[in-house]
Coordinates of C-alpha atoms in Angstrom, one line a residue:
X231 CA 186.5 372.8 55.4
X232 CA 183.8 375.4 56.4
X233 CA 186.0 378.6 55.2
X234 CA 188.7 377.6 52.8
X235 CA 190.7 381.0 53.4
X236 CA 190.6 380.5 57.3
X237 CA 194.3 379.3 57.2
X238 CA 196.5 376.4 56.6
X239 CA 196.0 373.1 58.1
X240 CA 199.5 371.9 57.9
X241 CA 203.0 372.7 58.0
X242 CA 204.5 375.4 60.3
X243 CA 203.0 379.0 59.5
X244 CA 204.1 382.4 61.0
X245 CA 201.6 384.2 63.0
X246 CA 202.7 387.6 63.7
X247 CA 201.1 390.3 65.8
X248 CA 201.2 394.1 64.7
X249 CA 201.5 397.0 67.2
X250 CA 199.7 400.1 67.5
X251 CA 196.3 399.2 65.7
X252 CA 198.2 399.0 62.3
X253 CA 197.2 395.7 61.0
X254 CA 195.2 397.1 57.9
X255 CA 198.2 398.9 57.0
X256 CA 200.6 395.8 57.5
X257 CA 198.5 394.2 54.8
X258 CA 198.9 397.0 52.5
X259 CA 202.5 397.0 53.3
X260 CA 203.4 393.3 52.7
X261 CA 201.1 393.4 49.5
X262 CA 203.7 396.3 48.1
X263 CA 206.8 394.9 49.5
X264 CA 206.7 391.2 49.3
X265 CA 203.6 390.7 46.6
X266 CA 201.3 389.4 49.4
X267 CA 197.9 388.2 48.5
X268 CA 195.0 388.8 50.9
X269 CA 193.2 385.5 51.8
X270 CA 190.9 386.8 54.7
X271 CA 190.5 389.4 57.3
X272 CA 188.7 389.7 60.3
X273 CA 187.9 392.8 61.9
X274 CA 187.8 393.4 65.4
X275 CA 184.7 394.7 67.2
X276 CA 186.2 398.0 67.5
X277 CA 186.4 398.3 63.6
X278 CA 190.1 399.2 63.4
X279 CA 192.0 396.5 64.8
X280 CA 192.1 393.1 63.1
X281 CA 191.3 389.8 65.0
X282 CA 192.9 387.9 62.4
X283 CA 194.3 387.9 58.8
X284 CA 195.6 385.3 56.6
X285 CA 197.9 386.4 53.5
X286 CA 199.8 384.3 51.2
X287 CA 203.5 385.6 50.8
X288 CA 205.9 383.9 48.1
X289 CA 203.3 381.0 48.1
X290 CA 203.2 380.4 51.8
X291 CA 200.7 381.3 54.3
X292 CA 201.4 384.2 56.9
X293 CA 198.8 384.8 59.9
X294 CA 198.7 388.0 61.5
X295 CA 196.6 390.1 64.1
X296 CA 196.7 393.4 65.8
X297 CA 198.1 393.6 69.5
X298 CA 195.3 393.8 71.9
X299 CA 196.8 395.0 75.2
X300 CA 193.5 394.9 76.8
X301 CA 194.0 390.9 76.9
X302 CA 197.5 391.1 78.1
X303 CA 197.7 393.8 80.3
X304 CA 200.4 395.7 78.3
X305 CA 201.4 396.7 74.7
X306 CA 203.3 394.0 72.9
X307 CA 207.0 394.7 73.0
X308 CA 209.1 395.1 70.0
X309 CA 209.4 391.9 67.9
X310 CA 212.8 390.3 68.2
X311 CA 214.6 386.9 67.9
X312 CA 212.8 385.9 64.7
X313 CA 213.5 386.2 61.3
X314 CA 211.0 385.7 58.4
X315 CA 213.0 384.2 55.4
X316 CA 211.8 384.5 51.9
X317 CA 213.6 382.2 49.4
X318 CA 213.1 384.1 45.9
X319 CA 214.4 384.2 42.4
X320 CA 216.0 387.6 42.6
X321 CA 217.2 389.0 45.8
X322 CA 217.9 392.6 44.8
X323 CA 214.5 393.0 43.0
X324 CA 212.8 391.8 45.9
X325 CA 215.0 393.8 48.5
X326 CA 214.5 397.0 46.0
X327 CA 210.7 396.5 46.1
X328 CA 210.8 396.0 50.0
X329 CA 212.9 399.2 50.6
X330 CA 210.4 401.3 47.8
X331 CA 207.6 400.0 49.9
X332 CA 209.0 401.5 53.2
X333 CA 211.3 398.7 54.7
X334 CA 214.3 399.9 56.4
X335 CA 217.8 397.8 55.4
X336 CA 219.4 395.9 57.9
X337 CA 221.7 394.3 55.4
X338 CA 222.1 395.2 51.6
X339 CA 222.0 392.5 49.2
X340 CA 225.5 390.9 48.7
X341 CA 226.9 387.1 47.7
X342 CA 227.0 385.3 51.0
X343 CA 229.7 382.8 51.8
X344 CA 227.1 379.9 51.6
X345 CA 226.2 380.6 48.1
X346 CA 223.3 382.9 48.1
X347 CA 222.6 386.2 47.2
X348 CA 221.1 387.4 50.7
X349 CA 219.8 390.5 52.4
X350 CA 217.8 391.7 55.3
X351 CA 215.2 394.4 55.9
X352 CA 212.9 395.2 58.8
X353 CA 209.3 396.1 58.0
X354 CA 207.7 399.3 59.5
X355 CA 206.1 397.1 62.3
X356 CA 209.5 395.9 63.6
X357 CA 209.5 392.4 61.9
X358 CA 212.9 391.3 60.4
X359 CA 212.7 389.7 57.0
X360 CA 215.8 388.0 55.2
X361 CA 215.8 388.1 51.1
X362 CA 217.9 385.1 49.8
X363 CA 218.2 383.4 46.3
X364 CA 220.8 382.5 43.7
X365 CA 223.9 384.5 43.2
X366 CA 223.3 386.4 40.1
X367 CA 223.8 384.4 36.8
X368 CA 223.3 381.1 38.7
X369 CA 220.0 379.5 38.3

């Protein structure tokens, strides 16, 4: 492979768009909120937006880019209909870290009927994240 950090070559990988020229800010947020590591970033010609970025979040690839309304004729709509799920070891700790980084709560941590400790947050860019893991005291 010419560039091993370009991105994954197998599996299903979320690829999200970030509105309002905030791609670099999103990388900083995902690093603080979810412990993401940045594998690569490709800036756009304007030097502000990102054409492409590849992060690793909780052991999985996340691809992202800034919105480019000049290619579509309009700014992107708010993200809807997709939830990015993180399966973690401690739901409450991951939820708190996301909230401390600037996420907003859409569902506080609770013991869900299917057996997970579960919560949901919305990131500052409009993307919904669910956080689930073992109920406290279970492994």
